[in-house]
Every structure is written in C-alpha cells, then in structure tokens.
Amino acid sequence: MKLGKIFAEPYDLDFDLDTTALVMIDMQRDFVEPGGFGEMLGNNVSLLRSSIEPCKRVLDVAREIGLFVIHTREGHRADLTDLPLTKKERGHLKTGIGDAGPMGRILIRGEIGHDIIPELYPIFGEPVIDKPGKGAFYDTDLLGILRNRGIKTLIVCGVTTEVCVNTTVREANDRGFNALVPEDCTGSYFPEFKKSALDMIKAQGGIFGWVSNSKNVIDALKKAASQ
Ligand code: C5J
C-alpha cells in the first residue's frame, strides 16, 4: 500500500496509489484541435486546449510513478450500427457524426479526428476505451478493467467538463468509485458550464466526488510514491 491524501474540495481525498487510476477522457483531435469538428461547430477550442498542459503534467507524473492510466475516445463504428438514431439526428447538423468532416469522418473510429491528440497520446500498457456514449462506463469494458485491477479511486481529466467528464464521474459514483477532477485538467466550450459541472460534483459533501487541481494531484502522487 502507498497511501496519500490529495488536497481537494469539499475535503481532502485519501487514496492508495495501488488502487488509483488516471482516466483521460476524450482528448481527441476533433474536440480539441483547431480545424476539428468542435471548431467547425463554432466553438472556441482554446477553452479546451488550456487543459492540455496540466493534463500532460499529471500524465507524465503518473507514468513516472507507474500509476495505471486509461484513455477514452468517444466514437462509433464505421458502419454506424452502434450509433443511436437519436444521437445522429440531434441538433439537425448539416455535417454530423459519420459525415465527412475536416479531419475525416466525424467521430468514427480510425479517423484522424477521432484519435487522441499527440501531446497526450497513449503509450504501451495504457488501455484505450472506445465508448459510444458520453459516460465511459456505458457499453464499454471499463468497469471490468477497473475491477480486475482492484481500482477504487479515479483521477478524471479531459473534455468536456459538463458532458463526458461529468457523466463519467456520476457513473463512477454509482459503481462505488471515488472520483476526483483536477479543475485545470478539464475544459468546456462554455466556461459557465465548466464551473457548474465542477460545483455539482463537489456539492453536498461531494455528492459525486472531489475537485482539486493538477498541482495538488501531482504533489500527492509524488509524495505517496516516495514512501
Ligand atoms: C465529450 C461531447 N467528450 N461534448 N463529448 O464531452 O459531445
């Protein structure tokens, strides 16, 4: 056991390095990069890109100390058989999921835009979870992977705060995990939604989990690893 404590809200989170995982949610080119699907929809991707550096710092330390790291990608099969019609039709987009976009077919596995940004690219031994929904547990093997490793605590980074990050934290809570989000390691196209999404997680004594920042996480991980 390598026990530690992360300074966090609403109170400090106790963890054991051996049962903790870092989960990087959907740091995909189509969401984060200029010229991708997100920007094509009129979003300011710099609001998401500010999370890359803090994510990289946490990821580097996680790799250095041998923490279990998992990445997720939101996307669908090329034949669209796993894409609910409701998701396809939502928003009445002229160019939507499965259509030709600026970085290949939008949110289709194997396309350039669907892939993870080079700055945070997975390395050998880091599972990549392909998810058809917003939450990382829905219709994926994430729960099995976490259980097989005896994971209890999740440090959840990525985008967007109020959609896939928040949904995953809620799913994790219902499945008995403690989840913490470092606020500078996540981003939203809507800053007010980011704030609300984080507030919702830590409200009512941490009804869904904890909120902290990359510095606190890194300090705690390094300290626990040095014991
Ligand atoms: C994610 C989305 N990853 N905003 N997807 O949050 O549609």
mmCIF file of C-alpha atoms in Angstrom, residues 24 27 59 63 69-73 115-129:
data_model
loop_
_atom_site.group_PDB
_atom_site.id
_atom_site.type_symbol
_atom_site.label_atom_id
_atom_site.label_comp_id
_atom_site.label_asym_id
_atom_site.label_seq_id
_atom_site.Cartn_x
_atom_site.Cartn_y
_atom_site.Cartn_z
ATOM 1 C CA MET A 24 -8.103 10.736 -19.594
ATOM 2 C CA MET A 27 -8.740 14.277 -25.502
ATOM 3 C CA LEU A 59 0.121 12.186 -17.139
ATOM 4 C CA ARG A 63 3.763 7.392 -15.967
ATOM 5 C CA VAL A 69 -3.524 5.109 -16.918
ATOM 6 C CA ILE A 70 -6.617 4.713 -19.095
ATOM 7 C CA HIS A 71 -7.710 6.799 -22.071
ATOM 8 C CA THR A 72 -11.166 7.075 -23.604
ATOM 9 C CA ARG A 73 -12.402 8.130 -27.027
ATOM 10 C CA ASP A 115 -7.766 9.952 -32.423
ATOM 11 C CA ILE A 116 -6.162 11.289 -29.263
ATOM 12 C CA ILE A 117 -4.043 14.441 -29.556
ATOM 13 C CA PRO A 118 -0.292 13.792 -29.912
ATOM 14 C CA GLU A 119 0.533 15.633 -26.671
ATOM 15 C CA LEU A 120 -1.357 13.040 -24.608
ATOM 16 C CA TYR A 121 -1.044 10.009 -26.871
ATOM 17 C CA PRO A 122 -1.411 6.643 -25.106
ATOM 18 C CA ILE A 123 1.678 4.502 -24.682
ATOM 19 C CA PHE A 124 2.040 0.730 -24.416
ATOM 20 C CA GLY A 125 0.158 -0.675 -21.429
ATOM 21 C CA GLU A 126 -2.433 2.120 -21.254
ATOM 22 C CA PRO A 127 -5.856 0.774 -22.262
ATOM 23 C CA VAL A 128 -7.905 2.896 -24.653
ATOM 24 C CA ILE A 129 -11.650 2.613 -24.130
#
